[in-house]
GROMACS .gro file of C-alpha atoms in nm:
model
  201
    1UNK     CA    1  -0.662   4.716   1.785
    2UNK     CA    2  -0.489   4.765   1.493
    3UNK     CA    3  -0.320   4.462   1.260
    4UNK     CA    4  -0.056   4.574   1.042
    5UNK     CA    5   0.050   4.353   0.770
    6UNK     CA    6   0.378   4.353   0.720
    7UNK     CA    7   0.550   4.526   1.023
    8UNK     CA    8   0.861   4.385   0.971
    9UNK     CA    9   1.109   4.270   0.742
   10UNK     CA   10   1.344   3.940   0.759
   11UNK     CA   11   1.667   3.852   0.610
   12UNK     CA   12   1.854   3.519   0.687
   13UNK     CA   13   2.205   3.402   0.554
   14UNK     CA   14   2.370   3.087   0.637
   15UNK     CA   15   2.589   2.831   0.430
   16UNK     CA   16   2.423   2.563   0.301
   17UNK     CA   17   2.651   2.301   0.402
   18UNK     CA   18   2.706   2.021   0.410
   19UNK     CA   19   2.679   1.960   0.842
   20UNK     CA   20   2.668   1.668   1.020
   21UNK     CA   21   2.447   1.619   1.314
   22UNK     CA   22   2.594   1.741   1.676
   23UNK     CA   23   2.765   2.062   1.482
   24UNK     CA   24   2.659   2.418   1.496
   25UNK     CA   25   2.571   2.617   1.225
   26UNK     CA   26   2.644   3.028   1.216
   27UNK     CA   27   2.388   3.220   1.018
   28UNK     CA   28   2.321   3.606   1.044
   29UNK     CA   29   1.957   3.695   1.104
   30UNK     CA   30   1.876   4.083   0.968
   31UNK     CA   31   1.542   4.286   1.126
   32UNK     CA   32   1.441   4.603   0.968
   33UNK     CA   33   1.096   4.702   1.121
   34UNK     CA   34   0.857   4.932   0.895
   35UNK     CA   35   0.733   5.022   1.214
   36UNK     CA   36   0.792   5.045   1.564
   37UNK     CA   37   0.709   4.686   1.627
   38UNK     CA   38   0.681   4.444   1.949
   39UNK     CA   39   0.857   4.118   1.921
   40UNK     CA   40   0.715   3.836   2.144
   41UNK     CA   41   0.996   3.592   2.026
   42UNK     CA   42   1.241   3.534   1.776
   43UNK     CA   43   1.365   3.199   1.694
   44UNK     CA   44   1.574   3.005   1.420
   45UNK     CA   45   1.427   2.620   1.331
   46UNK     CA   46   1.651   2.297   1.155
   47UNK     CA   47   1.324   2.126   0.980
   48UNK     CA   48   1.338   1.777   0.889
   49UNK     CA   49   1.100   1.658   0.622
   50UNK     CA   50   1.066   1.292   0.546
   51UNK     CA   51   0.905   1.210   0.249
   52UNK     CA   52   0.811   0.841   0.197
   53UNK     CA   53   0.784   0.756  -0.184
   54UNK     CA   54   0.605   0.414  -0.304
   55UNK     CA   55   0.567   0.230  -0.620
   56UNK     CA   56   0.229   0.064  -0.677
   57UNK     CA   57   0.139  -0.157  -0.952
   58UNK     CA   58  -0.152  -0.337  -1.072
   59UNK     CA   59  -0.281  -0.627  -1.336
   60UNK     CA   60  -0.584  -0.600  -1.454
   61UNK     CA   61  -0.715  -0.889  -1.663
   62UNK     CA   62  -0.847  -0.776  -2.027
   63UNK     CA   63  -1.209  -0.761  -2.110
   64UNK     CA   64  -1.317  -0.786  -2.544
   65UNK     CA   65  -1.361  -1.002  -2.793
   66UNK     CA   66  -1.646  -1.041  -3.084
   67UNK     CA   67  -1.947  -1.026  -2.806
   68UNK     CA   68  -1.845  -0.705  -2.690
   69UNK     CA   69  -1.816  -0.567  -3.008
   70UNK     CA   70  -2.209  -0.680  -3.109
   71UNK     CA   71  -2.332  -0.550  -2.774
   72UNK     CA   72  -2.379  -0.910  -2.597
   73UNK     CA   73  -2.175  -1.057  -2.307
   74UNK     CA   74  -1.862  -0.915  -2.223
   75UNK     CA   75  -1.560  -1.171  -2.271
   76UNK     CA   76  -1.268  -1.244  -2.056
   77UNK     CA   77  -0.948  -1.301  -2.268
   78UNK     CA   78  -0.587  -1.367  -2.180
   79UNK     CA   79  -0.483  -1.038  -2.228
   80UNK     CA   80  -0.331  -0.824  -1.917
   81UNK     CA   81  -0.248  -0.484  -1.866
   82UNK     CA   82  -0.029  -0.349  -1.578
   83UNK     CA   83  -0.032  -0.004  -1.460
   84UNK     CA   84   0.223   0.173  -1.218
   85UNK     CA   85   0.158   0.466  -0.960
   86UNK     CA   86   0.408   0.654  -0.775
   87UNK     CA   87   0.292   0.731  -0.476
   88UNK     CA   88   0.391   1.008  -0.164
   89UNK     CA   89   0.367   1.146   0.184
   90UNK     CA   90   0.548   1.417   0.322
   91UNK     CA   91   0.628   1.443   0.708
   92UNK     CA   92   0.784   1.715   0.859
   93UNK     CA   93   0.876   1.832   1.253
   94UNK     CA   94   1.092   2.044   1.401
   95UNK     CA   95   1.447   1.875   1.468
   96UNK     CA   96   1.661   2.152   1.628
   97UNK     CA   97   1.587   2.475   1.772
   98UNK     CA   98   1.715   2.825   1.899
   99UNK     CA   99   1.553   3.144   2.027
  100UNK     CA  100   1.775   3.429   1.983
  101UNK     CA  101   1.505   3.757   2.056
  102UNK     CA  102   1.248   3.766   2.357
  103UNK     CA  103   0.997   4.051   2.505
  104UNK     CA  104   1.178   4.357   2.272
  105UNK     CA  105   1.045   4.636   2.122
  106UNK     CA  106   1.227   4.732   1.763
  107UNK     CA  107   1.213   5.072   1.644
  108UNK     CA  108   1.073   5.177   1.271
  109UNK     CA  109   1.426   5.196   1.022
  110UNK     CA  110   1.647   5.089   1.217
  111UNK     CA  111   1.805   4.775   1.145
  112UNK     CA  112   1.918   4.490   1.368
  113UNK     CA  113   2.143   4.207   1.304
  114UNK     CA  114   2.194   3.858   1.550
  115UNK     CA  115   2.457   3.639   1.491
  116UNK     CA  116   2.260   3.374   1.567
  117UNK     CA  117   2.447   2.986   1.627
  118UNK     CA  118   2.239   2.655   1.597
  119UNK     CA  119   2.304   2.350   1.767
  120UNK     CA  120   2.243   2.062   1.531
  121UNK     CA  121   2.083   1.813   1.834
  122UNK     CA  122   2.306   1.471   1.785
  123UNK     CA  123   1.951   1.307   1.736
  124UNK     CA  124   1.866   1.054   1.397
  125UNK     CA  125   1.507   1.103   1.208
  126UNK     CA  126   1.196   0.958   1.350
  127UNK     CA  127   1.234   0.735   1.102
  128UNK     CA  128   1.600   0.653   0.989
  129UNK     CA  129   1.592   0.270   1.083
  130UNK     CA  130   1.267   0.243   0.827
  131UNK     CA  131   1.470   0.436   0.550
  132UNK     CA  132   1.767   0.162   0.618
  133UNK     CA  133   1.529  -0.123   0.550
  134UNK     CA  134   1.405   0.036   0.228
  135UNK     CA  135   1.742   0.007   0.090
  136UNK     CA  136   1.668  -0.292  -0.063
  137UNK     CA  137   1.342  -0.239  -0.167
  138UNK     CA  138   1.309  -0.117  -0.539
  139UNK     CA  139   0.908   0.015  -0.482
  140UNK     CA  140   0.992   0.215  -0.201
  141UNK     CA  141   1.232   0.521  -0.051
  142UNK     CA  142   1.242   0.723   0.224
  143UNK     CA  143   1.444   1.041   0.202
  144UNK     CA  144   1.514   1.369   0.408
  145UNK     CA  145   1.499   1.734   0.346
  146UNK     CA  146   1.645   1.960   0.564
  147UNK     CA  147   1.548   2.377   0.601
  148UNK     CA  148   1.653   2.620   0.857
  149UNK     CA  149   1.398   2.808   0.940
  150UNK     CA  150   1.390   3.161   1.091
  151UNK     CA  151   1.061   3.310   1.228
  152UNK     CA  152   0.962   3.648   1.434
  153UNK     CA  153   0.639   3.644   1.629
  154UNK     CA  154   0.506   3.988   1.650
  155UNK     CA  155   0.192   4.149   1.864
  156UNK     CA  156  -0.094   4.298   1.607
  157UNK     CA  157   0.148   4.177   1.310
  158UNK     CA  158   0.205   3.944   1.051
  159UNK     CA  159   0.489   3.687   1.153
  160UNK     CA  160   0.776   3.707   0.882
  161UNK     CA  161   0.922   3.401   0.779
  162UNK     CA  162   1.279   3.310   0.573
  163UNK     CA  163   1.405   2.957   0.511
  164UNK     CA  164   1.733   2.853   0.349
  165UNK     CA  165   1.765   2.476   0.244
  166UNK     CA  166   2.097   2.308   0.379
  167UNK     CA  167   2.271   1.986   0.337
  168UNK     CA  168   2.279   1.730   0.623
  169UNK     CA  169   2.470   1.441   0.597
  170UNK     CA  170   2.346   1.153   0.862
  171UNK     CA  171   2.542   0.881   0.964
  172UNK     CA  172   2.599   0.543   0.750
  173UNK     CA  173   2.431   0.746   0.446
  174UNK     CA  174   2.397   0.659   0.109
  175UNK     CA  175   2.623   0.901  -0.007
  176UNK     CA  176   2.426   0.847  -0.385
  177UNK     CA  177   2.137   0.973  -0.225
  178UNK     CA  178   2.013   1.343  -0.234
  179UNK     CA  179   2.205   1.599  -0.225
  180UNK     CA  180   1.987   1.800   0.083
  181UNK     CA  181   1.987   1.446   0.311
  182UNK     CA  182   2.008   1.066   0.300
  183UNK     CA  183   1.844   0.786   0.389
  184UNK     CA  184   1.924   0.660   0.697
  185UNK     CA  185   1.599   0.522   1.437
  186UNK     CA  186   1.280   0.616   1.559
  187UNK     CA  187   1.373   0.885   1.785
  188UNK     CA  188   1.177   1.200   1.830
  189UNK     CA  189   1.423   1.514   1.815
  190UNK     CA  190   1.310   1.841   1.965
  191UNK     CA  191   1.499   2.054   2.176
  192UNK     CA  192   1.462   2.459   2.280
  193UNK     CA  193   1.742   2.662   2.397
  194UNK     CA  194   1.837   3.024   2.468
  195UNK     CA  195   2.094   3.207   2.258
  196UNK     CA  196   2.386   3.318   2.410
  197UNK     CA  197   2.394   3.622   2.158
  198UNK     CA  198   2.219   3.872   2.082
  199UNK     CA  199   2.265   4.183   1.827
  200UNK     CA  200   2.558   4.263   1.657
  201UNK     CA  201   2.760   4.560   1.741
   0.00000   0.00000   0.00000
């Protein structure tokens, strides 16, 4: 069996935005095997990646005096010190999805371009309603990235990967908040369709 290492190579162009959720988005997907190559599946992913941020602070009472400075007993004094940590987690899952390429064999030089059209599923984050509460807490933030994702799986080959980042605007956002999402019900999102297209003329 032989494993080649880079069979295949992967181009992806889309506009970055910004989309709302329940809209499409048209990106352009470019193939140009190195090889003649075997493509189990081809398929385009909208990421979502929730990072959770939290402020974490602590007093600790001082310790000194004379004693400590002669060796003895450690004193207690009135003095306190208070240190901050920023703290994160990082979440991410596959929101919307599209296969566009199934069971087809690509020939070496030759190169093949799928207009390629993603449904945006109508579907909040996992965790929008937490992000909402957080509003009005100053030690803590939930935010969203979004990435579109395209992805070959190949037989005896190394699965090329692209990803563009793209702006999603969700509704009642902060419209302060980052430019790639916003805070915002604890809904799992994940959905898997066909594309009705295939390779451009």
């Amino acid at each position: 069996m032989v494993y080649r290492l880079r069979p295949l190579q992967l181009e992806l162009d889309c506009e970055e935005g910004p989309y709302k959720l329940g809209e499409r988005i048209d990106l352009t997907v470019e193939l140009t095997p190195n090889a003649d190559v075997d493509v189990r599946e081809g398929r385009v992913d909208l990421v979502c990646e929730e990072r959770l941020s939290r402020t974490e602070r602590s007093i600790q009472m001082g310790m000194g005096g004379p004693g400590a400075i002669q060796g003895t007993k450690m004193k207690v004094t009135t003095d306190y010190r208070t240190s901050t940590v920023l703290r994160q987690s990082d979440e991410s899952y596959v929101h919307s999805s599209v296969v566009f390429l199934e069971d087809t064999r690509l020939s070496a030089g030759r190169t093949s371009s799928y207009h390629v059209r993603l449904e945006f599923q109508p579907v909040p984050p996992r965790h929008l309603d937490d992000a909402v509460g957080m509003e009005r807490d100053a030690t803590s933030s939930l935010t969203f990235k979004w990435t579109v994702v395209a992805s070959v799986n190949i037989v005896r080959g190394r699965d090329p990967k692209r990803q563009r980042m793209v702006k999603v605007t969700l509704p009642g956002a902060d419209e302060a908040s980052s430019d790639t999402g916003q805070r915002l019900i604890n809904r799992p999102g994940k959905s898997h369709q066909k594309a009705p297209t295939g390779p451009a003329a």
